[in-house]
Short mmCIF file of C-alpha atoms in Angstrom, two decimals:
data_model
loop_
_atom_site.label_atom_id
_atom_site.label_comp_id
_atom_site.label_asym_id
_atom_site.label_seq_id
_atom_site.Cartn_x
_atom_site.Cartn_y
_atom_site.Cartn_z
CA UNK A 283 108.11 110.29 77.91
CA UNK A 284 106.67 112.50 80.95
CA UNK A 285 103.86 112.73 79.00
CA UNK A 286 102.88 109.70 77.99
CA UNK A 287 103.60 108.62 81.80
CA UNK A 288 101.17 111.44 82.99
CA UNK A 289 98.50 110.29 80.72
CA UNK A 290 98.83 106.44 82.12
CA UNK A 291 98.98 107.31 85.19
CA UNK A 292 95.56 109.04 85.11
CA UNK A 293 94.02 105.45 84.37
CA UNK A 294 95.95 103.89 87.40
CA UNK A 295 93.80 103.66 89.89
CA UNK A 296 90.45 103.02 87.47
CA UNK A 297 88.16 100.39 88.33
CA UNK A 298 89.05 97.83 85.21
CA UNK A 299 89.43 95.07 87.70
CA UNK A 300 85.34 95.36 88.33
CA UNK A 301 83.74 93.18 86.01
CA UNK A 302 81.53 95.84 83.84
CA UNK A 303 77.40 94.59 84.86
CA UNK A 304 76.21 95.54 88.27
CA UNK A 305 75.78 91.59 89.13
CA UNK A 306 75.88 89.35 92.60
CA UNK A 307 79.38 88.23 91.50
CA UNK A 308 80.41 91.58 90.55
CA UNK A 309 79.64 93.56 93.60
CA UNK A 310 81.04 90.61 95.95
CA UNK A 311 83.91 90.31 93.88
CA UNK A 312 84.26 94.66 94.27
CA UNK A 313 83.52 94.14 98.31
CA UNK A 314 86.95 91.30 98.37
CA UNK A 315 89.02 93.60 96.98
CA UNK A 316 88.56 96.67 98.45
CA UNK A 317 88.46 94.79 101.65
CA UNK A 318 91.66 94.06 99.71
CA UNK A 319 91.29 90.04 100.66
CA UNK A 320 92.78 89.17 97.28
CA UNK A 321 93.22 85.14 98.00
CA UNK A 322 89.09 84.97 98.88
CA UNK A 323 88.49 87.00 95.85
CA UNK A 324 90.33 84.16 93.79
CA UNK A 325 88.63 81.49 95.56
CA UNK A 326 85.23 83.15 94.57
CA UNK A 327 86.04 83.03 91.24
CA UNK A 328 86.84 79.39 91.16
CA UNK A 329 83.63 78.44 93.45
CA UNK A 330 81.40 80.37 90.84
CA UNK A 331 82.17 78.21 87.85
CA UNK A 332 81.63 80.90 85.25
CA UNK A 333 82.64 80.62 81.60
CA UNK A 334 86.53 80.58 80.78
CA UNK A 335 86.23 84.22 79.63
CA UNK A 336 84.66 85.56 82.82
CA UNK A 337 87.19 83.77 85.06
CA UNK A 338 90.25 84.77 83.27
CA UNK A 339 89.30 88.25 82.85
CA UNK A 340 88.39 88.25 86.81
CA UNK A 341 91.57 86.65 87.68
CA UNK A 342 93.99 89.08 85.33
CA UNK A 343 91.84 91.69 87.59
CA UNK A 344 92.24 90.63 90.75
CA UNK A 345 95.98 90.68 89.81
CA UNK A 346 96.28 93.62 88.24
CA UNK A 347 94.83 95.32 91.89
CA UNK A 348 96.96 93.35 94.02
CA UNK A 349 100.23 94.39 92.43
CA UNK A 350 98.72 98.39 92.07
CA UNK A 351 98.50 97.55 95.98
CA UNK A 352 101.79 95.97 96.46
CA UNK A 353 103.29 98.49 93.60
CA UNK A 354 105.10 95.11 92.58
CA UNK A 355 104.99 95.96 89.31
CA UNK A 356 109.15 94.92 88.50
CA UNK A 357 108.82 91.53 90.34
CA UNK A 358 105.60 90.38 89.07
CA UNK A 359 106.39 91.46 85.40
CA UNK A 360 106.37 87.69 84.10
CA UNK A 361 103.88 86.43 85.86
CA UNK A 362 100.70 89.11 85.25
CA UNK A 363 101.99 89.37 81.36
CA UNK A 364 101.66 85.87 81.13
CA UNK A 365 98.21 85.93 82.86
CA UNK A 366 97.27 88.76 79.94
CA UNK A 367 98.72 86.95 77.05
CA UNK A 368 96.31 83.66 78.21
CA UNK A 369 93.16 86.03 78.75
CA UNK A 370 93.83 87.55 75.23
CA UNK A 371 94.40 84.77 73.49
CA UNK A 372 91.27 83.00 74.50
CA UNK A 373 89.49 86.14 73.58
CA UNK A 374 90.84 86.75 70.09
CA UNK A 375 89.81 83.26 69.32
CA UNK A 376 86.29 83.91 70.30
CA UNK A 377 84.68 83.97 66.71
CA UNK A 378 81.53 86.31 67.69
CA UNK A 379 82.68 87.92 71.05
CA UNK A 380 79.86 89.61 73.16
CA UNK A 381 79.97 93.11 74.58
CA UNK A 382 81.45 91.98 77.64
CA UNK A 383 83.90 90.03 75.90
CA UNK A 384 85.27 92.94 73.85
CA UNK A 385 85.19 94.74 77.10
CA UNK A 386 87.38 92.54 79.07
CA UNK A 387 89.91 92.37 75.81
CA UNK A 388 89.94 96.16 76.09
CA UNK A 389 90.00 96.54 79.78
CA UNK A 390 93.11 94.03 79.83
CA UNK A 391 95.07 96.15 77.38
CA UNK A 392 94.61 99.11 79.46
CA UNK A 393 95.58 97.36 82.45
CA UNK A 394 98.67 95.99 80.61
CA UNK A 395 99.75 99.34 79.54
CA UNK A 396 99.88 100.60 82.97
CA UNK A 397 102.01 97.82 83.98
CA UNK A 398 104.64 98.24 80.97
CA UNK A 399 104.82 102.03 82.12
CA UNK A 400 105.76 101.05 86.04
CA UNK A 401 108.04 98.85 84.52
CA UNK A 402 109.80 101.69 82.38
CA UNK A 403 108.54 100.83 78.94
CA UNK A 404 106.75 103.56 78.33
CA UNK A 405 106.05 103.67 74.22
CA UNK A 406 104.77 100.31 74.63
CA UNK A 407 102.53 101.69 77.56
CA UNK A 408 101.14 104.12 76.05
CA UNK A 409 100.29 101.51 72.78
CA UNK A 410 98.61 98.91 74.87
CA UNK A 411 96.70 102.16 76.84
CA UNK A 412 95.14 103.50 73.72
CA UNK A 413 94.18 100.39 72.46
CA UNK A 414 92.13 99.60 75.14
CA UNK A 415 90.66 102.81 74.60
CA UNK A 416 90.01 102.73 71.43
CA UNK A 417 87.66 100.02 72.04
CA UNK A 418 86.22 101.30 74.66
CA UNK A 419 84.96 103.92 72.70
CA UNK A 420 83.81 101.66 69.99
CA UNK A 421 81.76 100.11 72.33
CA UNK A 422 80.27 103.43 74.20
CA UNK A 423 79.15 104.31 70.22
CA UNK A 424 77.10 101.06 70.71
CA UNK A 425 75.46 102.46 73.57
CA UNK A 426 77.32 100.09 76.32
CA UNK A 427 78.18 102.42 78.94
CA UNK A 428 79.12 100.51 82.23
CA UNK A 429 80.63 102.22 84.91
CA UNK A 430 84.09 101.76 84.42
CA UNK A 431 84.36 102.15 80.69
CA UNK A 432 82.74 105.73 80.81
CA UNK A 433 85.25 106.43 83.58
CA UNK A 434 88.27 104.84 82.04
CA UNK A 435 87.91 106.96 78.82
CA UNK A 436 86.79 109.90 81.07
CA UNK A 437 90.19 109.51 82.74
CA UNK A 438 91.62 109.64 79.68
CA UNK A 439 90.59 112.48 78.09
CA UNK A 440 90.68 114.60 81.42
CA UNK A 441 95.12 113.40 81.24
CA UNK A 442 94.93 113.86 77.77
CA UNK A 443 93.37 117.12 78.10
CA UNK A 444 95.41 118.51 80.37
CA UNK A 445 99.02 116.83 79.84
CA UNK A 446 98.88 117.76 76.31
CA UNK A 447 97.18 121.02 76.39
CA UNK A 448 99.59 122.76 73.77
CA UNK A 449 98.24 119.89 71.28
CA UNK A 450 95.27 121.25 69.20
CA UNK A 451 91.80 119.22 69.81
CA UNK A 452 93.47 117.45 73.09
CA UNK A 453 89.68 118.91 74.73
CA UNK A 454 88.44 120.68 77.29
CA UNK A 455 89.65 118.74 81.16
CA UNK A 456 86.23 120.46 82.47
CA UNK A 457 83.81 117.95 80.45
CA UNK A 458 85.43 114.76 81.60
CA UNK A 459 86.24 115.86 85.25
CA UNK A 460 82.38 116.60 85.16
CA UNK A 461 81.36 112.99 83.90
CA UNK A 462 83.94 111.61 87.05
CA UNK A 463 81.85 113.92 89.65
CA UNK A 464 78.64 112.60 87.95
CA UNK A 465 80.01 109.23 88.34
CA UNK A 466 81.36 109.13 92.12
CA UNK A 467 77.80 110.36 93.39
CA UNK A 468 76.64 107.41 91.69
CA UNK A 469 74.80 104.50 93.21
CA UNK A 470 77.05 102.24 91.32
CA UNK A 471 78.80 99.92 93.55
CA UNK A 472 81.86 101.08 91.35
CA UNK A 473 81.56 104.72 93.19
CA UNK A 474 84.32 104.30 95.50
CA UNK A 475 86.96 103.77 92.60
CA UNK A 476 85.88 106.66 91.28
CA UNK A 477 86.70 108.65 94.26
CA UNK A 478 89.95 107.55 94.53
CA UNK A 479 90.48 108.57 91.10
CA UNK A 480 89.32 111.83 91.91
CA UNK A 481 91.73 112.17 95.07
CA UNK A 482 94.81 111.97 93.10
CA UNK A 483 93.37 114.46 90.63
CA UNK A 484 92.72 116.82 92.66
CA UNK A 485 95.81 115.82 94.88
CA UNK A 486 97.93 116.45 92.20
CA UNK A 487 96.56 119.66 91.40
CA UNK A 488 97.79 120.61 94.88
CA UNK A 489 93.81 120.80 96.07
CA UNK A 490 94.28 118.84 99.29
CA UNK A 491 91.52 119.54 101.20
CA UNK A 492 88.96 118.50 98.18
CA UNK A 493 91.23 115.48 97.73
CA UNK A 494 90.93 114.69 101.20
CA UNK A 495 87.21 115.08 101.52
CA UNK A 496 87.11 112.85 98.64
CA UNK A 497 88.80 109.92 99.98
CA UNK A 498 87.16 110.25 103.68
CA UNK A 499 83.94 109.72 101.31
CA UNK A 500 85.57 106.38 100.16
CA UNK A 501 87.08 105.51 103.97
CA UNK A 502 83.44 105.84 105.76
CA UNK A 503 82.88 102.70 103.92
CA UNK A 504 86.58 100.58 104.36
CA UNK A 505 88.20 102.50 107.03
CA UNK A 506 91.13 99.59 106.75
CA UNK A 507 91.63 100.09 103.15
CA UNK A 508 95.75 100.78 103.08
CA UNK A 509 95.60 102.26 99.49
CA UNK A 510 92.68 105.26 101.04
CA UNK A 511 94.49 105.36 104.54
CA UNK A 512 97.87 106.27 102.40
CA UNK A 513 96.18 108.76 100.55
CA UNK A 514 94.59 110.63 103.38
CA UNK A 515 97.40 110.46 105.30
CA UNK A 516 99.48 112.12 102.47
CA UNK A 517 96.57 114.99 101.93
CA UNK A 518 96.32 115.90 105.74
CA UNK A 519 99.82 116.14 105.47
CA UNK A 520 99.96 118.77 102.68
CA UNK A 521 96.76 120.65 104.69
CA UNK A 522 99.45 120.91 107.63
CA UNK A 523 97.36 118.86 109.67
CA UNK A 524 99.64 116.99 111.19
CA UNK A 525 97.84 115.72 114.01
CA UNK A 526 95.38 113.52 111.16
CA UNK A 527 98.31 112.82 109.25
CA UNK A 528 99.86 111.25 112.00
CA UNK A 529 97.00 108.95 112.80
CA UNK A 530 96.17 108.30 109.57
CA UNK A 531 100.13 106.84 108.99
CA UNK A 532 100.03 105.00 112.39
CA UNK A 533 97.00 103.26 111.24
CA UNK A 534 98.61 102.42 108.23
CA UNK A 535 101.83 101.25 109.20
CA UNK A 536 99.13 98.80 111.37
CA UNK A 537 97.27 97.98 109.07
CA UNK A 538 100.92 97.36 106.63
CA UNK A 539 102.45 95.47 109.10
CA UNK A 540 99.94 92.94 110.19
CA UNK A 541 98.80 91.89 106.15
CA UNK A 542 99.69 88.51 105.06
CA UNK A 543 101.97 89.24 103.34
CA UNK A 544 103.05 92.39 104.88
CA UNK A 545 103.24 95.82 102.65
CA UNK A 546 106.60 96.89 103.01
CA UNK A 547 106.40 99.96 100.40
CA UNK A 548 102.79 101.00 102.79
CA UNK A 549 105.20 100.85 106.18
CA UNK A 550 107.64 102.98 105.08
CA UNK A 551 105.38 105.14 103.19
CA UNK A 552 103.63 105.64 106.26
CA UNK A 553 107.02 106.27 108.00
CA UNK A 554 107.72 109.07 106.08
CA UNK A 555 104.36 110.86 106.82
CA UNK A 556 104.98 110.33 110.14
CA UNK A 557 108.35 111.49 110.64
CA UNK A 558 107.71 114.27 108.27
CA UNK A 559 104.75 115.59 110.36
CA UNK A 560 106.70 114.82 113.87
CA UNK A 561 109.51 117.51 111.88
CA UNK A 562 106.89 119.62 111.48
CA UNK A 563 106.21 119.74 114.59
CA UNK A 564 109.77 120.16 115.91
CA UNK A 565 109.13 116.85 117.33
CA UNK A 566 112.85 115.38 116.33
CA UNK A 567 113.01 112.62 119.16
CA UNK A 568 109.95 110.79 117.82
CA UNK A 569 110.83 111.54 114.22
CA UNK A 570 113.96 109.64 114.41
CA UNK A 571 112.73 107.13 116.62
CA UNK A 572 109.97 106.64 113.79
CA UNK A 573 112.73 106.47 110.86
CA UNK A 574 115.09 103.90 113.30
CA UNK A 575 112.04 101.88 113.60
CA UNK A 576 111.21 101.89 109.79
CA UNK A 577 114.69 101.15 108.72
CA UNK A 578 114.62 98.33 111.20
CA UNK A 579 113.01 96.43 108.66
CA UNK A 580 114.71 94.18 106.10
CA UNK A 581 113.38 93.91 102.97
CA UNK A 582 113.61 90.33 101.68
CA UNK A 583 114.94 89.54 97.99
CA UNK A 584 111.65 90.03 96.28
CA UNK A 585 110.36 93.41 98.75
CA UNK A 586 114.12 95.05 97.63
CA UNK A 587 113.04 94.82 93.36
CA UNK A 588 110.11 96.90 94.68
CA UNK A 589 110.96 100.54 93.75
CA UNK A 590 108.57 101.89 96.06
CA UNK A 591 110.44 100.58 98.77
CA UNK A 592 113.47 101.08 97.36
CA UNK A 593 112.74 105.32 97.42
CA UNK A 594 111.07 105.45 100.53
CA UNK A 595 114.07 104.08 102.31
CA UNK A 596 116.20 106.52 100.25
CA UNK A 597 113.83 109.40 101.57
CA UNK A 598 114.02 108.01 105.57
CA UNK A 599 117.42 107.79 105.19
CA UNK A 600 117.75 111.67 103.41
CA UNK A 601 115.58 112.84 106.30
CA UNK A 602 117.37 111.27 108.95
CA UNK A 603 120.49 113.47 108.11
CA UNK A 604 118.77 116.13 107.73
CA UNK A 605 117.71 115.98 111.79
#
């Protein structure tokens, strides 16, 4: 199932919680969460009093980005299926559903599939994922082309493409990786979503300094966001500059620490960046001072069923013998 998991987690970080029409709603709704202020983006939608569909479809979204932020995925299993399964069934009883309508049904089976993978259910994953895109299609044949469903099926085929390369007519990753550039120098107010998508392509293609650039792109605009702050940390890592890395993770750990609730898995992510780059630089003393520190922290009952946390610990721990 590495496969299917490679392909899902292309569409991980695409912008399906943005509502698809560049609106007032929309772009404030965009500004809460990559501000990543996920209880004012709820209160919005309740304040806005917009039809049933619209508010369930925002809420499933402002879920879905909170748990990619908290990577809760195993403890809030019940809870953000359940929020789906009301969403859906709304829609599917919506006897003549509008563009956006069929939009939200197939952005919340994408979103859905990503979740079942994180959660180790794979086949059902990659169902839910291709159903999602399947209509998304169907709807970019009708000529509705927002922002995010051109990029969610461009992430698509670029995974597709190049996860299942030895599979005749997968295409060619060069046409949709194209469409993504296209799309980050957009105007859109979806643009920085798009960059982040690009970082991790091009971060896991082992092209850290264009992954970097990318997401300094994204942090001129939210230099607090955790999820860029992570990701540039990680990239000036791999570039061996240590001395960005390192402020990039203390900023993090920061920003991590001080959240309501905190961001366990983003502290000891950080932790490792930071005692990894202190190694580098035969800096052991504030390496393990930086790994005592992280380890100082307990996770409660529901931070331990985060996996995240769970093998970032494991990794302090494996470097701290290895001082």
């Amino acid at each position: 199932m590495v496969i299917v998991s490679v392909i899902l987690l292309g569409i991980l970080f695409n912008p399906l919680w943005a509502g698809p029409m560049e609106s007032t709603q929309d772009s404030l709704l965009y500004d809460y969460l990559l501000q990543q202020e996920y209880e004012r983006a709820r209160n919005m939608v309740a304040e806005k009093s917009l039809g049933t569909s619209d508010s369930l479809y925002y809420l499933v979204s402002i879920e879905n980005a909170r748990i990619i932020d908290y990577e809760s995925f195993i403890p809030e299993s019940t809870f953000f299926h359940g929020l789906c399964k009301k969403a859906r069934t709304h829609l599917a009883h919506i006897p003549d559903p509008t563009q956006d309508e069929r939009f939200y049904k197939a952005s919340i089976l994408s979103m859905q599939g990503l979740h079942y993978l994180k959660q180790g259910r794979s086949l059902r994953g990659l169902q839910a994922s291709r159903r999602g895109i399947n209509l998304m299609r169907e709807l970019e044949k009708e000529g509705f082309t927002p922002h995010p469903l051109v990029e969610a099926r461009a992430l698509y085929e670029y995974y597709s493409a190049t996860s299942l390369r030895w599979v005749p007519f997968t295409g060619n990753p060069k046409v949709p990786l194209e469409t993504l550039h296209s799309l980050g120098r957009s105007s859109s107010i979806h643009h920085l979503f798009t960059l982040q998508n690009l970082f991790w392509i091009y971060y896991d293609r082992q092209e850290y300094t264009t992954a970097y650039t990318l997401i300094q792109r994204a942090l001129e605009t939210y230099p607090h966001n955790t999820l860029m702050l992570r990701a540039a940390a990680n990239a000036a890592y791999h570039m061996g500059n240590y001395t960005v890395a390192l402020e990039k993770g203390y900023r993090l750990i920061t920003k991590a620490t001080h959240r309501e609730p905190r961001n366990l898995a983003d502290i000891l992510s950080a932790a490792v960046i930071i005692s990894r780059s202190y190694m580098a630089q035969e800096n052991t003393t504030q390496a393990a001072e930086t790994i005592r520190q992280a380890l100082s922290h307990s996770p409660s009952e529901y931070e331990a069923r985060i996996e995240w946390v769970q093998k970032h610990r494991e990794t302090l721990r494996n470097l701290r013998e290895n001082l």
